[in-house]
Tab-separated table of N, CA and C in Angstrom:
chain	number	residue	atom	x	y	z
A	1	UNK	N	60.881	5.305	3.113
A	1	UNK	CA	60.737	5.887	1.787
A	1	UNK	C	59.595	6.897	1.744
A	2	UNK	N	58.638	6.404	2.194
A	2	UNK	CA	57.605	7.656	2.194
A	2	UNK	C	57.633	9.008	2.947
A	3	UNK	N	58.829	9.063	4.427
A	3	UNK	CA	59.581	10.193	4.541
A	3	UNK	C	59.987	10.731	3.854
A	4	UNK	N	60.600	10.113	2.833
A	4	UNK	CA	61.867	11.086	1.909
A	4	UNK	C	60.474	11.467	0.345
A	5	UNK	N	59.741	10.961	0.318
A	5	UNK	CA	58.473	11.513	-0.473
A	5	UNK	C	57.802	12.891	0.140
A	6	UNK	N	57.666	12.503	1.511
A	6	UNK	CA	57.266	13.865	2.498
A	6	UNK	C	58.079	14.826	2.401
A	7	UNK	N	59.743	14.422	2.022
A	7	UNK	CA	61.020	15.811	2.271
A	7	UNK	C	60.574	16.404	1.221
A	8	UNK	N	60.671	15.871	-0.239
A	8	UNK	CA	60.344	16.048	-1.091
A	8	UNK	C	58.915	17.436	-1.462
A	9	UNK	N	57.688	17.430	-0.860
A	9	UNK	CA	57.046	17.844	-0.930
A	9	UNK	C	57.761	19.249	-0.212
A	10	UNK	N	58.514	19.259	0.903
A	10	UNK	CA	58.482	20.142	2.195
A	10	UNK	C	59.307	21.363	1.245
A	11	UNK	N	60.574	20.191	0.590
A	11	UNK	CA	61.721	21.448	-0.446
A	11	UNK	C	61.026	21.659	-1.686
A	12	UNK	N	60.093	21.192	-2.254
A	12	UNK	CA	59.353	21.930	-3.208
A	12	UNK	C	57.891	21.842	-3.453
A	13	UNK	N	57.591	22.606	-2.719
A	13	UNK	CA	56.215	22.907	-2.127
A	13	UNK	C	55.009	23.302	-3.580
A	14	UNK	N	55.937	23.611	-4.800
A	14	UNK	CA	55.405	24.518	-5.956
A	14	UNK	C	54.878	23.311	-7.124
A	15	UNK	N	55.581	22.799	-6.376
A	15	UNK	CA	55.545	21.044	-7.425
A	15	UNK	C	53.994	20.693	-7.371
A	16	UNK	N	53.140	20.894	-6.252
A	16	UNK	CA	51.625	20.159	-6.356
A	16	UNK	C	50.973	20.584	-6.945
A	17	UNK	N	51.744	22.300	-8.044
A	17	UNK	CA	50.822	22.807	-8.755
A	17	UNK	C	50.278	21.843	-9.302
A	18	UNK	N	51.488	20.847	-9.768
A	18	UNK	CA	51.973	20.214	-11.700
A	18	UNK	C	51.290	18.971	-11.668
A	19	UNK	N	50.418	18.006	-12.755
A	19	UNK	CA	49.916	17.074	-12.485
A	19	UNK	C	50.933	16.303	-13.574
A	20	UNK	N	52.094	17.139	-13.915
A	20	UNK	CA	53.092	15.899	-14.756
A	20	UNK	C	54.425	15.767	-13.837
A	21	UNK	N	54.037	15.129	-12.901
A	21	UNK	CA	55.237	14.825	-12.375
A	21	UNK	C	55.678	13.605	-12.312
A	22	UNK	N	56.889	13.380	-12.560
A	22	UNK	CA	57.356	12.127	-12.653
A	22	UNK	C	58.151	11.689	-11.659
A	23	UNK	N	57.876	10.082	-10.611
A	23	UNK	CA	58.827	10.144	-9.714
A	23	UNK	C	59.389	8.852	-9.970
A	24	UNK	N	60.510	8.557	-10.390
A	24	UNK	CA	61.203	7.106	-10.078
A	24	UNK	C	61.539	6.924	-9.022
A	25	UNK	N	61.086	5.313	-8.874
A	25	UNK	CA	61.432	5.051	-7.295
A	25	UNK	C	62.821	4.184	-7.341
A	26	UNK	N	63.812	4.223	-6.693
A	26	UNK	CA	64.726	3.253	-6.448
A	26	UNK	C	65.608	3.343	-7.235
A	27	UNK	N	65.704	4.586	-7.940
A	27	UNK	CA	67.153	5.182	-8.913
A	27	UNK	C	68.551	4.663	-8.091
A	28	UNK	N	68.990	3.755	-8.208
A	28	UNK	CA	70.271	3.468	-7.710
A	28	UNK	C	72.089	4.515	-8.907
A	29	UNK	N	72.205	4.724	-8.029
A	29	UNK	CA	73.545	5.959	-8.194
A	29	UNK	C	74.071	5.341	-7.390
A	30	UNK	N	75.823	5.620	-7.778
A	30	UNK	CA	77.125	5.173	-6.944
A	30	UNK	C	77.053	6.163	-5.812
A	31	UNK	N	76.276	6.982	-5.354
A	31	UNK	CA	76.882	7.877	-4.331
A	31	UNK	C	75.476	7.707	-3.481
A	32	UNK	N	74.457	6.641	-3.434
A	32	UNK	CA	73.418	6.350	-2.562
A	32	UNK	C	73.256	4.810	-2.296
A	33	UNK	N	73.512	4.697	-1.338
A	33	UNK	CA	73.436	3.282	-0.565
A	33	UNK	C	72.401	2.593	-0.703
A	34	UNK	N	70.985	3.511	-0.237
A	34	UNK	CA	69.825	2.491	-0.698
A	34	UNK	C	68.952	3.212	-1.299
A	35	UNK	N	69.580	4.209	-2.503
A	35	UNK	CA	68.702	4.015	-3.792
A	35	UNK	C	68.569	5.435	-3.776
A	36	UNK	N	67.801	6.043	-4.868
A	36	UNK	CA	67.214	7.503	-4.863
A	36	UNK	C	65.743	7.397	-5.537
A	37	UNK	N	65.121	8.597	-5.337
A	37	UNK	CA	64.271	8.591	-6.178
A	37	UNK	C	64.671	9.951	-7.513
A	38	UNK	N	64.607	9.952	-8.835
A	38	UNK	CA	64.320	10.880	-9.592
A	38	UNK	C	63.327	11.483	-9.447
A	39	UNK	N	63.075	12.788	-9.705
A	39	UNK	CA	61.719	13.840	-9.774
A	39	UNK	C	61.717	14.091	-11.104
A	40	UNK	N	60.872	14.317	-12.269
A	40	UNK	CA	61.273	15.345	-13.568
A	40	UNK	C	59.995	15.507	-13.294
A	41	UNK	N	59.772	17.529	-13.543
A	41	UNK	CA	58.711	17.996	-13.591
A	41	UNK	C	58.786	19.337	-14.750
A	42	UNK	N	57.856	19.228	-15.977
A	42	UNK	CA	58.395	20.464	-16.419
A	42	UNK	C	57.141	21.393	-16.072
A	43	UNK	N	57.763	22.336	-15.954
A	43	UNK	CA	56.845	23.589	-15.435
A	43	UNK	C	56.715	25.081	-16.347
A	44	UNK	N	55.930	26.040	-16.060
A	44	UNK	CA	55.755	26.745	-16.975
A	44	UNK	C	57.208	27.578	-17.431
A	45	UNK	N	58.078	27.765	-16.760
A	45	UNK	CA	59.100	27.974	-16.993
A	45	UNK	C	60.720	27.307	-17.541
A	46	UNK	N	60.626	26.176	-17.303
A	46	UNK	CA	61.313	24.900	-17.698
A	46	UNK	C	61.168	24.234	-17.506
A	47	UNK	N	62.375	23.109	-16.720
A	47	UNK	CA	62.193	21.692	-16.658
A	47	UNK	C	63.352	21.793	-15.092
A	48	UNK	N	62.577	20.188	-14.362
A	48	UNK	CA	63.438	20.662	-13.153
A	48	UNK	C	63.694	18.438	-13.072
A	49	UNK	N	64.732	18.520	-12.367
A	49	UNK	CA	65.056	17.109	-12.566
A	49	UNK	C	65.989	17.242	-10.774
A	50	UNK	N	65.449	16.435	-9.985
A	50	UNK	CA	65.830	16.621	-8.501
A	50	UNK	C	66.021	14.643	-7.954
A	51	UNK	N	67.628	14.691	-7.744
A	51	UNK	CA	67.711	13.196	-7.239
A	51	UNK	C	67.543	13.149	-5.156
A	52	UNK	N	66.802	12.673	-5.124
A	52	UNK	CA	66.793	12.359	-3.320
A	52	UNK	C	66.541	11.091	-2.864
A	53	UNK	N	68.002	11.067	-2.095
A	53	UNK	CA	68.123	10.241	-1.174
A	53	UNK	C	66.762	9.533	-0.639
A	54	UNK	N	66.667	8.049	-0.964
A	54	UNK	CA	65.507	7.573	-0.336
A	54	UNK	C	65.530	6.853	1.310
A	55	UNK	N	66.883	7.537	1.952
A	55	UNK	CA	66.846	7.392	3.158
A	55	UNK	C	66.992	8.246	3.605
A	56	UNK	N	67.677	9.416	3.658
A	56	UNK	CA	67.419	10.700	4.968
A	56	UNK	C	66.479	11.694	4.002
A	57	UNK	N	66.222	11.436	2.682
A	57	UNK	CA	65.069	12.336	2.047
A	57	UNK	C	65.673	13.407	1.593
A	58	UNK	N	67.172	13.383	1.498
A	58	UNK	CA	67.928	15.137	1.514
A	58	UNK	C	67.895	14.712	-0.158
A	59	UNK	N	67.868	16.045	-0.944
A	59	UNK	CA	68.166	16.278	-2.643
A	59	UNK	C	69.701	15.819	-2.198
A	60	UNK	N	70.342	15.626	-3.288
A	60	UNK	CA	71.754	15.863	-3.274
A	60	UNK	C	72.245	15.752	-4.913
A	61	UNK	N	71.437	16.297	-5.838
A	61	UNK	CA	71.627	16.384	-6.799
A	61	UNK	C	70.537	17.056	-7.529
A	62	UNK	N	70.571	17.853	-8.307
A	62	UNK	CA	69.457	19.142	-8.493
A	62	UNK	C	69.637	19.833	-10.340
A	63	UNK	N	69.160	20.106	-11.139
A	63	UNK	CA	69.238	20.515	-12.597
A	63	UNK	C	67.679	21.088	-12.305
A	64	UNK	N	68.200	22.624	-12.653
A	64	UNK	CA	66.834	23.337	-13.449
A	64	UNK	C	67.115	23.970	-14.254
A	65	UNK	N	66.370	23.899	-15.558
A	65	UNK	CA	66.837	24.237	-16.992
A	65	UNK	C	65.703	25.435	-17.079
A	66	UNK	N	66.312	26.817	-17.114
A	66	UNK	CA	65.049	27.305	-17.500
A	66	UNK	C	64.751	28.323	-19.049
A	67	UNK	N	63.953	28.506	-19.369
A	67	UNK	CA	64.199	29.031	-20.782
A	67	UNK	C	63.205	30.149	-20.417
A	68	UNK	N	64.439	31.088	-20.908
A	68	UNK	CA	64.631	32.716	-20.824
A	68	UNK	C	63.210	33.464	-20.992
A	69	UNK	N	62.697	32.737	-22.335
A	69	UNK	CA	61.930	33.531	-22.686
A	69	UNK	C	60.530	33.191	-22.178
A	70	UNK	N	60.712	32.267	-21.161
A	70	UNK	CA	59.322	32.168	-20.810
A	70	UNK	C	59.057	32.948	-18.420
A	71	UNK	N	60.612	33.463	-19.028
A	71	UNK	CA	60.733	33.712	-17.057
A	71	UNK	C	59.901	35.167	-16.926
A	72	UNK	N	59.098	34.847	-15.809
A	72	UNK	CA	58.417	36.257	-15.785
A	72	UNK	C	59.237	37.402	-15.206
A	73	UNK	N	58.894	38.767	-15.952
A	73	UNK	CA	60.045	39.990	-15.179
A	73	UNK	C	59.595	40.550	-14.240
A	74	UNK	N	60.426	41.085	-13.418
A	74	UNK	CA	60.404	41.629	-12.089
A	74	UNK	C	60.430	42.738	-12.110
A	75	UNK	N	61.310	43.861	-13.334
A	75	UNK	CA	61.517	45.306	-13.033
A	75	UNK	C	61.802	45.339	-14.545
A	76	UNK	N	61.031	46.926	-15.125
A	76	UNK	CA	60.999	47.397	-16.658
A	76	UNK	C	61.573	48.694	-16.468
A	77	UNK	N	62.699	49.014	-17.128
A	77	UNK	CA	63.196	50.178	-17.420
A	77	UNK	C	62.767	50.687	-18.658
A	78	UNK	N	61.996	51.970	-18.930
A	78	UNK	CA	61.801	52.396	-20.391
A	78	UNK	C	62.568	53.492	-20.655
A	79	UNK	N	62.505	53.471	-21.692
A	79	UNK	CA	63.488	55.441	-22.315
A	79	UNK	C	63.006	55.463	-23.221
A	80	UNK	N	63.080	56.937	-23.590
A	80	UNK	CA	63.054	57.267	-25.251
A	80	UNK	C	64.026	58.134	-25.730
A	81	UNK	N	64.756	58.187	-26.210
A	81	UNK	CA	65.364	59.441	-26.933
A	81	UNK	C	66.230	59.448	-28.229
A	82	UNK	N	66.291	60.466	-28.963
A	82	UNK	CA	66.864	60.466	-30.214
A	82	UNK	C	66.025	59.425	-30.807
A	83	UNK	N	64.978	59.509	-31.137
A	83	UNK	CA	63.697	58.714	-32.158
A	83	UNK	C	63.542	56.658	-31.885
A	84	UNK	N	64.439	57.439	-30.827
A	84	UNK	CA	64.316	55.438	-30.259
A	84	UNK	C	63.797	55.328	-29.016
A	85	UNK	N	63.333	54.269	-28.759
A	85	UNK	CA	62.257	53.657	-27.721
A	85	UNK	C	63.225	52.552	-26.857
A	86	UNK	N	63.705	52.391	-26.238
A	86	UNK	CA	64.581	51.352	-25.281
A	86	UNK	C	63.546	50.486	-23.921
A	87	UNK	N	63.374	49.244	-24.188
A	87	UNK	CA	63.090	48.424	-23.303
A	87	UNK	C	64.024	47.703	-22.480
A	88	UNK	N	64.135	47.610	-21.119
A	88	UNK	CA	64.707	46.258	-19.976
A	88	UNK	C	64.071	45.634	-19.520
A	89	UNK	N	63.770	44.566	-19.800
A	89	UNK	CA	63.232	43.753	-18.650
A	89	UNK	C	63.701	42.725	-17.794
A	90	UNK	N	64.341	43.172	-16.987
A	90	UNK	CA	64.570	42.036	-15.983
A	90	UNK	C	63.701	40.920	-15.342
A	91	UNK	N	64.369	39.871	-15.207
A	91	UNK	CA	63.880	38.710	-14.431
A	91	UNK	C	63.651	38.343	-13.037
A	92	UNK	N	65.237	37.720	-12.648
A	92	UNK	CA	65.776	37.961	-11.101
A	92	UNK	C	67.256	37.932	-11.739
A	93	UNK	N	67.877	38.878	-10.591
A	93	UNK	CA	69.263	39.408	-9.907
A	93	UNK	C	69.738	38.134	-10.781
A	94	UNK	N	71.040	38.949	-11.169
A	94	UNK	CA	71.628	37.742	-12.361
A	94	UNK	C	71.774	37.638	-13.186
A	95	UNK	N	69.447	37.115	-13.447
A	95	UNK	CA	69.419	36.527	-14.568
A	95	UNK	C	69.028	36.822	-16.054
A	96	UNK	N	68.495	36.240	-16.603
A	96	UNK	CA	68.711	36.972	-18.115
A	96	UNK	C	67.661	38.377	-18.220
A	97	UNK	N	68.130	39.284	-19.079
A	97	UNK	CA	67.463	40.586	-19.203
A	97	UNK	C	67.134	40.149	-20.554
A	98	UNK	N	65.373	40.744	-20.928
A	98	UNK	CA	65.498	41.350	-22.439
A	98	UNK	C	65.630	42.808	-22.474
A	99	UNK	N	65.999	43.347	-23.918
A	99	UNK	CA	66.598	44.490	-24.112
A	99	UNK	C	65.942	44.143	-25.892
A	100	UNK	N	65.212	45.349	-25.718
A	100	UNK	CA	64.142	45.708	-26.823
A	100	UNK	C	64.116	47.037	-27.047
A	101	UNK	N	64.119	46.941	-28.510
A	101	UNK	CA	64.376	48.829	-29.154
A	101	UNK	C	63.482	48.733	-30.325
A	102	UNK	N	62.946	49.542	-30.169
A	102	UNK	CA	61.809	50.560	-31.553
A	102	UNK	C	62.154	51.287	-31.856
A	103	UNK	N	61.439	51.541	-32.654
A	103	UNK	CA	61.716	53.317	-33.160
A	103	UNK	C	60.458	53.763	-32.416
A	104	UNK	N	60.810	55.167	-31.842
A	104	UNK	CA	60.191	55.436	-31.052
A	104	UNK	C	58.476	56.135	-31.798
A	105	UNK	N	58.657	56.542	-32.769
A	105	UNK	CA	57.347	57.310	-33.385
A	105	UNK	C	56.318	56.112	-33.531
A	106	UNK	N	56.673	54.842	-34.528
A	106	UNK	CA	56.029	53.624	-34.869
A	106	UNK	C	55.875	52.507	-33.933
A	107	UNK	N	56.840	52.649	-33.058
A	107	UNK	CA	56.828	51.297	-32.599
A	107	UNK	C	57.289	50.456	-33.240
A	108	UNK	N	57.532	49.745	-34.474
A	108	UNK	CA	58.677	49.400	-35.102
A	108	UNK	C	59.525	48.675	-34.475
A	109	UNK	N	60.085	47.524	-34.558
A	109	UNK	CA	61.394	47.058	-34.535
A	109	UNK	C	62.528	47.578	-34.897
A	110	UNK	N	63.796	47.758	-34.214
A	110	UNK	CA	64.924	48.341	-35.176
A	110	UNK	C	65.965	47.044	-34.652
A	111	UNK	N	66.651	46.886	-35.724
A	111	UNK	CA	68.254	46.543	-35.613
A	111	UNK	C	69.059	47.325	-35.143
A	112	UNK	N	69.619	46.800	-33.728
A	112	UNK	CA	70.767	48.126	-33.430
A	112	UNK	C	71.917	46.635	-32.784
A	113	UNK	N	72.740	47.482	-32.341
A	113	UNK	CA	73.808	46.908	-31.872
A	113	UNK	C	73.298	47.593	-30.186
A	114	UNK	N	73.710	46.401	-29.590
A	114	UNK	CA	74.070	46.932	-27.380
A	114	UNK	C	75.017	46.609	-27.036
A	115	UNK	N	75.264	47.668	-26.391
A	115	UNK	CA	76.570	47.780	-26.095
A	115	UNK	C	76.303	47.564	-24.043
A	116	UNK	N	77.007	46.879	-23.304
A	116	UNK	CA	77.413	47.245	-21.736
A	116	UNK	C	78.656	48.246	-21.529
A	117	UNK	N	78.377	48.958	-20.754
A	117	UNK	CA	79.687	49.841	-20.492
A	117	UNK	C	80.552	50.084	-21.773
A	118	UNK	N	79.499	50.395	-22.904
A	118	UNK	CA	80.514	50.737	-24.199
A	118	UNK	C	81.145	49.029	-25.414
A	119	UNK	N	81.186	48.174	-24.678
A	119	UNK	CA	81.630	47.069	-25.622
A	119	UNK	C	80.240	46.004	-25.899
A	120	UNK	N	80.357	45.851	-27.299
A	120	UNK	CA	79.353	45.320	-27.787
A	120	UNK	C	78.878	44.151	-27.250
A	121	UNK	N	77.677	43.968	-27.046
A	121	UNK	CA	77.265	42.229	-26.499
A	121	UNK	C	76.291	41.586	-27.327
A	122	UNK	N	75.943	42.099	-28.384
A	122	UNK	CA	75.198	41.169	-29.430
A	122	UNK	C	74.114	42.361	-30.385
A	123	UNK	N	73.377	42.034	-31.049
A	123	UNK	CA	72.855	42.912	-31.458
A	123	UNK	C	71.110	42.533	-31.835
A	124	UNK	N	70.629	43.257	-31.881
A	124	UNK	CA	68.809	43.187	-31.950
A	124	UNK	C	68.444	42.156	-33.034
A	125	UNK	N	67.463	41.267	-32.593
A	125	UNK	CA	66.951	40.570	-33.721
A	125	UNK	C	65.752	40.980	-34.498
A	126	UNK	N	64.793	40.490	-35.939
A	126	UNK	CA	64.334	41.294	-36.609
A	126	UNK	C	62.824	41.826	-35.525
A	127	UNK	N	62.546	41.383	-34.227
A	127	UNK	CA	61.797	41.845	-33.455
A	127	UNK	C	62.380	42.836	-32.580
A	128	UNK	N	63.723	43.417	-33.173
A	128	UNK	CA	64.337	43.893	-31.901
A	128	UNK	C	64.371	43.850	-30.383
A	129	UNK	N	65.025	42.433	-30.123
A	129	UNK	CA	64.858	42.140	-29.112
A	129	UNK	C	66.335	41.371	-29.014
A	130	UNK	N	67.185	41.011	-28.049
A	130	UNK	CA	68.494	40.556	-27.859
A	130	UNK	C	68.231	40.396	-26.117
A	131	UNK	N	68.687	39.485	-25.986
A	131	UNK	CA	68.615	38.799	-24.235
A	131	UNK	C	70.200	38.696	-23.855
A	132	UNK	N	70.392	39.392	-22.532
A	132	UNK	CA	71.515	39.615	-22.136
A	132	UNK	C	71.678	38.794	-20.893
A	133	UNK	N	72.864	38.887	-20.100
A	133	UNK	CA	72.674	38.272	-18.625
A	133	UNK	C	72.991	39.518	-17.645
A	134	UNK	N	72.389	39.590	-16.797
A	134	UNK	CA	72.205	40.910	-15.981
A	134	UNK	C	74.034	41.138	-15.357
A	135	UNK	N	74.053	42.238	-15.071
A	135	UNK	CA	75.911	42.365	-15.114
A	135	UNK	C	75.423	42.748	-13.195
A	136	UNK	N	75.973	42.518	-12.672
A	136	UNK	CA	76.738	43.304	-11.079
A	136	UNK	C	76.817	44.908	-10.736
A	137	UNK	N	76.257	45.221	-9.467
A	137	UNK	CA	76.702	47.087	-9.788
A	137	UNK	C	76.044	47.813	-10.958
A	138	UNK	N	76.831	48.503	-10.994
A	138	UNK	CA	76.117	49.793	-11.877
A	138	UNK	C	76.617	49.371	-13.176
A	139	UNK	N	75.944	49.957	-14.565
A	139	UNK	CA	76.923	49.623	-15.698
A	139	UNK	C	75.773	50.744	-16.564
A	140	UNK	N	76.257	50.936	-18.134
A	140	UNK	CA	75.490	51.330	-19.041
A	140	UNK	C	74.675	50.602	-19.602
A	141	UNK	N	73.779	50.375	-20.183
A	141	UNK	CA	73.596	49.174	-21.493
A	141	UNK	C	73.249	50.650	-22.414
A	142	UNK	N	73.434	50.669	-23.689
A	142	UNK	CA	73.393	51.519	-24.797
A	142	UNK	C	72.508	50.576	-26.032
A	143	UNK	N	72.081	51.169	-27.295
A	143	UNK	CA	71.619	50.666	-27.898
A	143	UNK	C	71.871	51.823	-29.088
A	144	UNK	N	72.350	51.333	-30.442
A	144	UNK	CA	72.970	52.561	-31.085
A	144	UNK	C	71.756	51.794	-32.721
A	145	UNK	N	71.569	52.815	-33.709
A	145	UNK	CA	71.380	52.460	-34.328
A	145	UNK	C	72.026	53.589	-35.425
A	146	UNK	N	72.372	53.275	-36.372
A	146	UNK	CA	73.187	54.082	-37.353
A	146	UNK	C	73.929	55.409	-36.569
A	147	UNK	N	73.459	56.152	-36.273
A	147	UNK	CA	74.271	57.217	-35.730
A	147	UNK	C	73.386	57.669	-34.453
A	148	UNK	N	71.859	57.137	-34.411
A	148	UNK	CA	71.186	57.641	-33.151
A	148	UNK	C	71.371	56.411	-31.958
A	149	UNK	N	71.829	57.350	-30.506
A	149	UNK	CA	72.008	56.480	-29.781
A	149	UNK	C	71.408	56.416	-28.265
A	150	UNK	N	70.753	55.462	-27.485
A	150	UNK	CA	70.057	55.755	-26.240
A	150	UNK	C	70.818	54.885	-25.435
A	151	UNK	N	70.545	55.061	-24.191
A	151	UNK	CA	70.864	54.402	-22.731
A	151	UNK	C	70.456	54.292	-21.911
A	152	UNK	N	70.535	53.203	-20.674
A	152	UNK	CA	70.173	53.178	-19.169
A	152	UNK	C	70.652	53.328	-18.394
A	153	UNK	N	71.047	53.210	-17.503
A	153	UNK	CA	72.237	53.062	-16.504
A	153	UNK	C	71.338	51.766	-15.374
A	154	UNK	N	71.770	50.574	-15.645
A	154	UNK	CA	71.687	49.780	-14.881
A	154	UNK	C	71.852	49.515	-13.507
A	155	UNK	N	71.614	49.175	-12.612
A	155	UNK	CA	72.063	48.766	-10.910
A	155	UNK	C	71.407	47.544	-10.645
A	156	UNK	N	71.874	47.373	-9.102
A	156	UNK	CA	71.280	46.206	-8.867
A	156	UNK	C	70.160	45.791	-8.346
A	157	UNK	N	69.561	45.223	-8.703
A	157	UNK	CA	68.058	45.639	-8.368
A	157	UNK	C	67.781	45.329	-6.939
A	158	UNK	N	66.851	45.816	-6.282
A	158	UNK	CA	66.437	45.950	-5.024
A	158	UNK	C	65.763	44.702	-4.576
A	159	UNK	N	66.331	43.765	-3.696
A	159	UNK	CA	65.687	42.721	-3.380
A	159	UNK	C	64.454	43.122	-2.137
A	160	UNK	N	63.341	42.602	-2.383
A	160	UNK	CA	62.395	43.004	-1.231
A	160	UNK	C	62.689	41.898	0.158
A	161	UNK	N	61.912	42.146	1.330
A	161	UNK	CA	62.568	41.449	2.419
A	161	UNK	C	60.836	40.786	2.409
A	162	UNK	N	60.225	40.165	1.400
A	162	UNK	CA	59.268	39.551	1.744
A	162	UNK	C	57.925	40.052	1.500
């Protein structure tokens, strides 16, 4: 058992930040012979819940819940045009984007509608802000407000090799 405590550490190395970690010992599940342990750790980004085998130490069951608005971004696209201000912020490849519009003179919040490749996907809240999920390839995202309208042209973002 204290192997599979050691695996534990080896597949998530980020865990010794956290001093709330929770480990049950001896979680018995129909699909482990002699037992598991539970992990729940919530972290600055969500919550992570990891079942492992308390004999070969392998996970074999895994939930991470993470909430959007606390994931740090990786890449900011800005624009301005036609009296509007357009924000992206991506996360990671995937995952959720915010997409934030002002008016560009004030800074201001606006209500607009966004559009991907032209069809609507939700529209700005009173912070002008609306969270999308990052699309594949190339695409538009648009942001229209009464008759003035801006854009990006999205891709996929560049993974670094380290």
């Amino acid at each position: 058992e204290v192997e599979a405590l050691e695996r534990v550490d080896e597949q998530y190395p980020w865990l010794t930040e956290f001093d709330n970690i929770e480990i049950s010992r001896n979680f018995q599940t129909p699909s482990t012979s002699g037992g598991a342990y539970r992990i729940n750790v919530r972290h600055p980004h969500g919550d992570l819940t990891a079942f492992v085998n308390t004999e070969s130490g392998n996970t074999f069951a895994e939930h991470h819940q993470l909430d959007h608005e606390l994931l740090p971004t990786t890449e900011t696209i800005n624009t301005t045009d036609e009296g509007l201000r357009l924000a992206v912020e991506r996360t990671f490849p995937t995952g959720p984007v915010k997409v934030t519009l002002l008016d560009e003179a004030s800074n201001e919040p606006l209500q607009g509608t966004i559009r991907i490749d032209g069809q609507p996907v939700g529209t700005t809240n009173d912070d002008g802000e609306h969270w999308i999920v990052d699309t594949p390839g190339e695409s538009e995202l648009s942001a229209t407000v009464a008759t003035n309208r801006i854009a990006v042209q999205l891709h996929d973002p560049v993974e670094s090799d380290g």
